[in-house]
Tab-separated table of C-alpha atoms and ligand atoms in Angstrom:
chain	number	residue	atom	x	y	z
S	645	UNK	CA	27.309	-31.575	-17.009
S	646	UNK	CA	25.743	-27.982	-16.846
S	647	UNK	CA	24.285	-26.971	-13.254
S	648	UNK	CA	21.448	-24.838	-12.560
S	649	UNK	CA	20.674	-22.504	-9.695
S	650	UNK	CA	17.977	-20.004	-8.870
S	651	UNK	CA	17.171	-16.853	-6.765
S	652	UNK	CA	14.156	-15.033	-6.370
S	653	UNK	CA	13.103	-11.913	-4.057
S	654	UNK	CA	10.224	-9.430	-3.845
S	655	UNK	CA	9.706	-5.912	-4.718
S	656	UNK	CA	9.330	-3.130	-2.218
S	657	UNK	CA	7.810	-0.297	-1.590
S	658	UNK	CA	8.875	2.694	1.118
S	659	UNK	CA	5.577	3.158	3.587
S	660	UNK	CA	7.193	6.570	4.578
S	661	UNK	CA	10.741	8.196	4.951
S	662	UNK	CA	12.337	7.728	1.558
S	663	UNK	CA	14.674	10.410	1.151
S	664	UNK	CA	15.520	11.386	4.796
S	665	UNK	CA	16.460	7.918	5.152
S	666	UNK	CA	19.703	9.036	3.410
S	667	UNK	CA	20.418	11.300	6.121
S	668	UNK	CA	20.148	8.871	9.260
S	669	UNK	CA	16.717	9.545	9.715
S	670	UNK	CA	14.379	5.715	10.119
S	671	UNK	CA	12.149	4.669	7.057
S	672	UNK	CA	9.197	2.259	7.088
S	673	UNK	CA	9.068	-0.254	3.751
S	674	UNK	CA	7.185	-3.575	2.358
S	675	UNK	CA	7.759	-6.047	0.171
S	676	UNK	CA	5.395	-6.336	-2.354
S	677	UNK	CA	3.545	-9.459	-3.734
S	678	UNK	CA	5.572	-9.280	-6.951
S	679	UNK	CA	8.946	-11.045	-7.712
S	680	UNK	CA	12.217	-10.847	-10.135
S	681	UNK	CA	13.933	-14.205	-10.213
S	682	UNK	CA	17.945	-14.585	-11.281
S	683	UNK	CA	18.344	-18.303	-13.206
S	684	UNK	CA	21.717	-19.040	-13.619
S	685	UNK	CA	23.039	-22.027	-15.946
S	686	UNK	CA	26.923	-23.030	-15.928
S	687	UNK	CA	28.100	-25.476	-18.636
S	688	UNK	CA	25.965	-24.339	-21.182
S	689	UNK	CA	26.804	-21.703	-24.286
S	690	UNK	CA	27.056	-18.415	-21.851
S	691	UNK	CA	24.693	-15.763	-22.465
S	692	UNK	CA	24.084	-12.068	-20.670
S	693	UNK	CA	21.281	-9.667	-20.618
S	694	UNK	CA	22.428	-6.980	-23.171
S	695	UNK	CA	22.597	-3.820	-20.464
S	696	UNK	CA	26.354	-3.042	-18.984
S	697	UNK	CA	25.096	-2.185	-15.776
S	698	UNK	CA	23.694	-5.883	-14.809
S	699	UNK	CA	26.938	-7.160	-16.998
S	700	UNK	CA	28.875	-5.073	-13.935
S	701	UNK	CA	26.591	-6.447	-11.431
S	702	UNK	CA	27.123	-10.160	-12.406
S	703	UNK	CA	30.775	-9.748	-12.688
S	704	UNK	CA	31.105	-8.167	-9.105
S	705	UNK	CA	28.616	-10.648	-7.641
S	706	UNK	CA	30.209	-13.647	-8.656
S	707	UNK	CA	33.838	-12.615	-8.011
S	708	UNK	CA	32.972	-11.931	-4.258
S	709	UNK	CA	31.848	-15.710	-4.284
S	710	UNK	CA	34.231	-17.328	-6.521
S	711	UNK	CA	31.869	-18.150	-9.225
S	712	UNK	CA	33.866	-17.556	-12.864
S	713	UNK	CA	31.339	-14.751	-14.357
S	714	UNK	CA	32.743	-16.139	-18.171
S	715	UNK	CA	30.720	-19.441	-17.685
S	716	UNK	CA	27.635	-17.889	-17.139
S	717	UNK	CA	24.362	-18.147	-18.516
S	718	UNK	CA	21.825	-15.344	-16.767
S	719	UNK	CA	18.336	-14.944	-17.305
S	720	UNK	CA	15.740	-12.578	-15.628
S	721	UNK	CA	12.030	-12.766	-15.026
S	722	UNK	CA	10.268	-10.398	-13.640
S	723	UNK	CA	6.760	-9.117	-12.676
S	724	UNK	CA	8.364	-5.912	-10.509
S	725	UNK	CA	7.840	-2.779	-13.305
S	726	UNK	CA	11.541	-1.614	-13.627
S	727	UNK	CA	12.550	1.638	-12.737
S	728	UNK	CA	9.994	3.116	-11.236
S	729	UNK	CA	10.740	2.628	-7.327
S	730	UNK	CA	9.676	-0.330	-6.810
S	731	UNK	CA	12.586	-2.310	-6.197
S	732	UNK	CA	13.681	-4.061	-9.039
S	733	UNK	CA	17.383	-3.138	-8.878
S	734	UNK	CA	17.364	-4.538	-4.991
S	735	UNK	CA	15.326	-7.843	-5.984
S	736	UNK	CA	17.841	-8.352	-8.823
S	737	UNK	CA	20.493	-7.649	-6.310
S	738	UNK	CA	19.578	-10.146	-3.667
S	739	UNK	CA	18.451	-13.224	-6.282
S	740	UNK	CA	21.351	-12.982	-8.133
S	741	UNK	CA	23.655	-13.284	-4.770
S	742	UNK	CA	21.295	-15.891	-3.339
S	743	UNK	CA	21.324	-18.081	-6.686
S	744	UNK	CA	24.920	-17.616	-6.409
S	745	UNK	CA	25.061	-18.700	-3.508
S	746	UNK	CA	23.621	-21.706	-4.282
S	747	UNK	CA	25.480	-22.605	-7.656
S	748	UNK	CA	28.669	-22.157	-5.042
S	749	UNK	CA	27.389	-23.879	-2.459
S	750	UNK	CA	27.455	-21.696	0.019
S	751	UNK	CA	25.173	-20.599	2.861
S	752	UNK	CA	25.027	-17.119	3.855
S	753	UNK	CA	23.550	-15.743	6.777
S	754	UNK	CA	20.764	-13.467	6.241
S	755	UNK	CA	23.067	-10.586	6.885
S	756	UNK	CA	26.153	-11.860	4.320
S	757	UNK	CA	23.261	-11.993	2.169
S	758	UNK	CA	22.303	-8.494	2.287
S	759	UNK	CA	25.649	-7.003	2.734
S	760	UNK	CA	26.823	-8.309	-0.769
S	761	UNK	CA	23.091	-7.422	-2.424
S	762	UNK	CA	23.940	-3.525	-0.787
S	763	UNK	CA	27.121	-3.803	-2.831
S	764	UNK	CA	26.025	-5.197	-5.795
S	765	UNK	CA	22.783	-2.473	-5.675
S	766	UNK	CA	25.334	0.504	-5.504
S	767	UNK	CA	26.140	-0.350	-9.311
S	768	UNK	CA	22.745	0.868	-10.129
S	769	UNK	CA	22.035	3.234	-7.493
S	770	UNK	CA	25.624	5.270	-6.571
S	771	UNK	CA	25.338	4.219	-2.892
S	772	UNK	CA	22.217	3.698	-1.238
S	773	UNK	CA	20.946	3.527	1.929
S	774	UNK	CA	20.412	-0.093	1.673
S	775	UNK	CA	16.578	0.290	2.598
S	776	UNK	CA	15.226	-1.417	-0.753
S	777	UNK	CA	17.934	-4.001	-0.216
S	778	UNK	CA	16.729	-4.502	3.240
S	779	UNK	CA	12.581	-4.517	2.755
S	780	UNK	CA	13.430	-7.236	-0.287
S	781	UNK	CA	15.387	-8.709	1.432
S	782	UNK	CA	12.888	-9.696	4.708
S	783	UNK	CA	9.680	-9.648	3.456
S	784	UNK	CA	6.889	-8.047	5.130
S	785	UNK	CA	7.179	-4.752	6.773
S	786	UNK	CA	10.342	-2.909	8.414
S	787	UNK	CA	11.948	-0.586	10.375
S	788	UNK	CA	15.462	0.428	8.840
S	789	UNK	CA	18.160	3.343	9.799
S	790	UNK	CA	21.227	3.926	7.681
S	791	UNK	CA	24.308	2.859	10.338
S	792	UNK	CA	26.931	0.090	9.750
S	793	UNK	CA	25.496	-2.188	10.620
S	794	UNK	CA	22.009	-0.938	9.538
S	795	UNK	CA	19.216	-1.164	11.713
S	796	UNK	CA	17.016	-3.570	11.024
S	797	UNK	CA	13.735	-4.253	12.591
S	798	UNK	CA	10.784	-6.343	11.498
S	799	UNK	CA	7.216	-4.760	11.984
S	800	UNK	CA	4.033	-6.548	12.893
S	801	UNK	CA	1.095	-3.875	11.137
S	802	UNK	CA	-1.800	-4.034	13.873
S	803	UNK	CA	-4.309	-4.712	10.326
S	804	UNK	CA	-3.167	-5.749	6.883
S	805	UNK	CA	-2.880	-2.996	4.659
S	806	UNK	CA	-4.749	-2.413	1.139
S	807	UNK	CA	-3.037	-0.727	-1.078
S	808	UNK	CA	-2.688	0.667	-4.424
S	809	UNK	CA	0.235	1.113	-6.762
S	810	UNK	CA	-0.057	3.072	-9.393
S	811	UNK	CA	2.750	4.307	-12.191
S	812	UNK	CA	3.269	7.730	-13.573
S	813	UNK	CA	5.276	6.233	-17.086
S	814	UNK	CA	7.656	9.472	-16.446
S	815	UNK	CA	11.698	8.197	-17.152
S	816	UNK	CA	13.247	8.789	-13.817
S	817	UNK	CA	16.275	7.324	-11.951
S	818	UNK	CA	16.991	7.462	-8.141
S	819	UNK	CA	20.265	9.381	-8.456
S	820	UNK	CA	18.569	12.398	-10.174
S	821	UNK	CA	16.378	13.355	-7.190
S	822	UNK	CA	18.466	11.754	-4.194
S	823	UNK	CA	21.707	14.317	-5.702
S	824	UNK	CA	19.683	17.216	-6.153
S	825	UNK	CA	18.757	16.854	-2.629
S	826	UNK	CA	21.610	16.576	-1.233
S	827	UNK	CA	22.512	19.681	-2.861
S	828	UNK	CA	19.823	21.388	-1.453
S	829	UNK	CA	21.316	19.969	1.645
S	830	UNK	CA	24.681	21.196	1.662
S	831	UNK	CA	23.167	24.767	0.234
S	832	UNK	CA	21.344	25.086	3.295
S	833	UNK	CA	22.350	22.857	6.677
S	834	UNK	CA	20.034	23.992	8.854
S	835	UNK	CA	16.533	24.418	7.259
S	836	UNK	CA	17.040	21.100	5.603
S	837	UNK	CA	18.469	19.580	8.623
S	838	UNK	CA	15.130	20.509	10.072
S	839	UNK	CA	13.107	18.772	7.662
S	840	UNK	CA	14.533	15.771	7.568
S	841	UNK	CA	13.994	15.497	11.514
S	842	UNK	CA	10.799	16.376	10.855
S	843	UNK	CA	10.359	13.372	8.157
S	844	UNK	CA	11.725	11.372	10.794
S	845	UNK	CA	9.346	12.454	13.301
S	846	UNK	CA	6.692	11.279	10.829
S	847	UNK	CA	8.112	8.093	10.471
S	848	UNK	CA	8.005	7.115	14.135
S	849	UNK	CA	4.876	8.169	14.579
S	850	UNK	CA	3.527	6.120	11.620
S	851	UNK	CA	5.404	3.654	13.737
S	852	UNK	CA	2.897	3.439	16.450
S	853	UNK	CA	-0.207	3.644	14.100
S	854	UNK	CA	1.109	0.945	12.096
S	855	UNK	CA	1.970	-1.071	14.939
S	856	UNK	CA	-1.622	-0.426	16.556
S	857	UNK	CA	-3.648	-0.414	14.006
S	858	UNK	CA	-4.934	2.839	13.471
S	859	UNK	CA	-4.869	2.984	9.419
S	860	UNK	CA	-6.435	6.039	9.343
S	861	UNK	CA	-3.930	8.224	11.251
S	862	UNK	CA	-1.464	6.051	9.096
S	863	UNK	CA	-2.535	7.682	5.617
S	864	UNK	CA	-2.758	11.335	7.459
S	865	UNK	CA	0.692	10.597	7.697
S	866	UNK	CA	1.627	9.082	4.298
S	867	UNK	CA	-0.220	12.265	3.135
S	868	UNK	CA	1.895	14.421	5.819
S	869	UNK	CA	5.451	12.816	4.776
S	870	UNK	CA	4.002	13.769	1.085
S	871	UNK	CA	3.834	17.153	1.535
S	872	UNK	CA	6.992	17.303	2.650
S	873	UNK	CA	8.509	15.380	-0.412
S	874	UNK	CA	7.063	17.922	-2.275
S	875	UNK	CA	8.763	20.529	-0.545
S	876	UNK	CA	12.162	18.494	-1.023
S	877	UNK	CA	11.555	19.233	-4.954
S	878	UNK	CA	11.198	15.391	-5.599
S	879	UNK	CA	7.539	15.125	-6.695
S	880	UNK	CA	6.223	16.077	-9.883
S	881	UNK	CA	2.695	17.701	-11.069
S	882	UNK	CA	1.695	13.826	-12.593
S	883	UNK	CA	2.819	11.947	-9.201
S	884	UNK	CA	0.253	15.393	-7.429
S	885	UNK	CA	-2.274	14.407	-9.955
S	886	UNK	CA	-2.474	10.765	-9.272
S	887	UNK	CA	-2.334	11.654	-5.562
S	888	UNK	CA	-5.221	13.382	-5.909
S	889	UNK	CA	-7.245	11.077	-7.990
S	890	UNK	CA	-6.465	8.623	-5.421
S	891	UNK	CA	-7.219	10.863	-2.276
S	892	UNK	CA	-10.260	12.122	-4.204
S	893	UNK	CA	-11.407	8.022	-4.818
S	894	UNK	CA	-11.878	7.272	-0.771
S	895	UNK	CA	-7.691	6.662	-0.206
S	896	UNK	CA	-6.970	6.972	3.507
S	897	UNK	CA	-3.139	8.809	2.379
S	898	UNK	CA	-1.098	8.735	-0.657
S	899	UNK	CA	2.408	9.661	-1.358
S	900	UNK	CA	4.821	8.959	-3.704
S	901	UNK	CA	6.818	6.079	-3.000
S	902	UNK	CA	10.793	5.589	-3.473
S	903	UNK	CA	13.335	8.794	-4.722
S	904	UNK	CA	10.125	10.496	-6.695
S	905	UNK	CA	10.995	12.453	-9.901
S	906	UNK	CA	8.474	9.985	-11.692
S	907	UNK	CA	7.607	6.326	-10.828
S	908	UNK	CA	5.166	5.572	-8.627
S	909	UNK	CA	2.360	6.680	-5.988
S	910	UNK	CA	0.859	4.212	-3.342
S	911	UNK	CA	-2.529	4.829	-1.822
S	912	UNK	CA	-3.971	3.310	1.225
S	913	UNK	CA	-7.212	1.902	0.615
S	914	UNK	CA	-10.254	2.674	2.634
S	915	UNK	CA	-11.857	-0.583	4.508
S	916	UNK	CA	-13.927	-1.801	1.397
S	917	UNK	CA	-11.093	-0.804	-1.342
S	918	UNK	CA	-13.046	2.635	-2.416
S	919	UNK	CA	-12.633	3.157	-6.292
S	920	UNK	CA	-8.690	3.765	-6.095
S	921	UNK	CA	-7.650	2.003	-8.603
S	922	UNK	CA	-10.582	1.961	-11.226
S	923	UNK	CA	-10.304	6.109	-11.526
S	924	UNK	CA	-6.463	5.899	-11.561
S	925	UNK	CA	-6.781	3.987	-15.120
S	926	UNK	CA	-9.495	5.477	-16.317
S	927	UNK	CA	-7.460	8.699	-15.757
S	928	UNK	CA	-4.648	6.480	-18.097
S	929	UNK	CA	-2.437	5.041	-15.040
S	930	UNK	CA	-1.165	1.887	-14.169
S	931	UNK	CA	-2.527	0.449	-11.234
S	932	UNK	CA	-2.855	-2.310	-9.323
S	933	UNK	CA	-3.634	-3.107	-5.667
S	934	UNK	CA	-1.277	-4.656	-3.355
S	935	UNK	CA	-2.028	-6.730	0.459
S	936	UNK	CA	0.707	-6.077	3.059
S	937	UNK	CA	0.017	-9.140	5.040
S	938	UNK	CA	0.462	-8.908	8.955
S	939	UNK	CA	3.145	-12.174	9.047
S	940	UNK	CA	4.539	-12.438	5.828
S	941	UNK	CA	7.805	-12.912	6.038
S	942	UNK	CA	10.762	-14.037	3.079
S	943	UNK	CA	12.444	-16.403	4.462
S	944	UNK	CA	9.412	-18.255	5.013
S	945	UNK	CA	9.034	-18.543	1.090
S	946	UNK	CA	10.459	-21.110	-0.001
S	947	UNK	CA	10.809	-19.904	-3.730
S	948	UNK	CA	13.515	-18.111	-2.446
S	949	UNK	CA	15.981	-19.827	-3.874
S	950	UNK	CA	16.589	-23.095	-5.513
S	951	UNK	CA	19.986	-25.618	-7.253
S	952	UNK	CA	19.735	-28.218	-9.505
S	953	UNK	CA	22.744	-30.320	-11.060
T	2050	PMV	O1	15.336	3.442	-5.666
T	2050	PMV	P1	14.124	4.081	-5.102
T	2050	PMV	O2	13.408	4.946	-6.054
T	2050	PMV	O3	13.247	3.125	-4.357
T	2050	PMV	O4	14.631	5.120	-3.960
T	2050	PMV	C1	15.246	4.637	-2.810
T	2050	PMV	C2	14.924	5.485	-1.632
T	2050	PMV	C3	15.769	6.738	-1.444
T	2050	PMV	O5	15.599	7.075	-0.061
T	2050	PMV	C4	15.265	7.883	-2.300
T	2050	PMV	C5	17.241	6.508	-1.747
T	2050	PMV	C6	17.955	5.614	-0.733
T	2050	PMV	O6	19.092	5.212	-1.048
T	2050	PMV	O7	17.417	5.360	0.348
């Protein structure tokens, strides 16, 4: 008899202190309204997606749970555009543990959960701060800071944001920018030490206008914590151009969003939506808006994950 399990999770994006996050510093993130889900099928003829990093992934998740990785069939939809900081590494991360999980049998808490998706995300990231892992992994909006145990808070935004995605099409990876970084780092202590505090100071004060409401001091700081990314070396002059087609189109802020080098922008949308997204593709990008809801929360979804025999 073959069995039949399911996991699903959201992507993410980082509202403001990607980067600094790496060096203690706190980082705001969302999950986004679009999903990867992990179907796994045991008794059937097995059958892998043909890249050697998920191969790794699947092999190491399944191990830690006692699942034999041989017998497995694994199949991946997604709606999350890959690589391109959105999160698709950390959704794959945490549906494949949670539909293992559930082929095994076994319920994790919320935290086992994320500890093994951390694990199974340093195969495609080096190692992490666990922040994509962690926004996926709740839903809705957070509060995270690198420690062990991470810190892990759950935001309530005073409005629901509007915002828009939009994708530069440049190849990037997260290790690229996060190592030359940390070069930079280690070249120079101090002044960088400085910055990132600085970051961080960003962060917790996008904290409070979150938190209260007050969008538009919000984007002055998306576009603050921007300017500073630039200065880190990680943006690039198509991720500035976007930004300022966006700006330019009404946007309250825009920054990149995730390690930079490429991917993707995000924009905060003026009350009424302002013309954010139409002049982003008419200037070739993809774009597409995106509601951070005041309550959402994952494990309130129910798609989450799913077994059948
Ligand atoms: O994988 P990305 O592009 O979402 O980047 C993750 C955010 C970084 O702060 C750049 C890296 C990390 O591990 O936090």
């Amino acid at each position: 008899m073959s069995r039949h399990a399911t996991g699903s999770a959201p992507g993410k994006i980082i509202l403001l202190g990607e980067h600094s996050v790496v060096f203690g510093e706190p980082a705001i993130a969302a999950a986004i309204d679009r999903r990867l889900e992990v179907s796994l099928r045991v008794g059937g003829e097995p059958a892998m997606p043909s890249d050697s990093r998920i191969e790794r992934a699947v092999v190491l998740a399944a191990t830690d749970l006692g699942v034999d990785a041989n017998d497995l069939s694994v199949e991946i939809t997604s709606d999350i555009p890959p690589a391109c900081g959105l999160g698709s590494s950390a959704a794959f991360s945490l549906a494949l543990v949670r539909a293992l999980a559930s082929l095994a049998d076994r319920t994790l808490s919320a935290e086992d959960v994320r500890r093994r998706a951390s694990r199974v995300e340093d195969v495609f990231h080096g190692t992490a701060s666990g922040v994509d892992v962690a926004a996926s992994a709740e839903g809705g909006v957070v509060w995270f800071e690198r420690a062990d145990p991470p810190r892990l808070e759950r935001l309530r935004p005073g409005k629901p944001l509007e915002l828009v995605v939009a994708l530069s099409g440049e190849v990037r990876s997260t290790a690229g920018p996060v190592s030359r970084l940390r070069a930079r780092h280690a070249a120079r202590p101090d002044l960088y030490g400085r910055f990132f505090r600085l970051a961080g100071d960003l962060v917790r004060s996008g904290r409070e206008a979150l938190t209260s409401g007050d969008l538009e001091a919000f984007g002055q700081l998306m576009d603050a914590a921007q300017g500073l990314l630039n200065a880190f070396g990680v943006s690039t002059p198509t991720l500035e151009r976007m930004i300022g087609i966006a700006r330019g189109a009404g946007a309250l802020g825009a920054k990149l969003s995730g390690a930079g080098g490429g991917g993707a922008i995000i924009a905060l949308a003026p009350a009424g939506g302002g013309t954010i997204v139409r002049d982003l593709r008419e200037a070739g990008f993809e774009a597409f808006p995106t509601r951070i809801d005041r309550d959402r929360r994952e494990d309130e979804d129910d798609r989450s994950n799913r077994r059948s025999a």
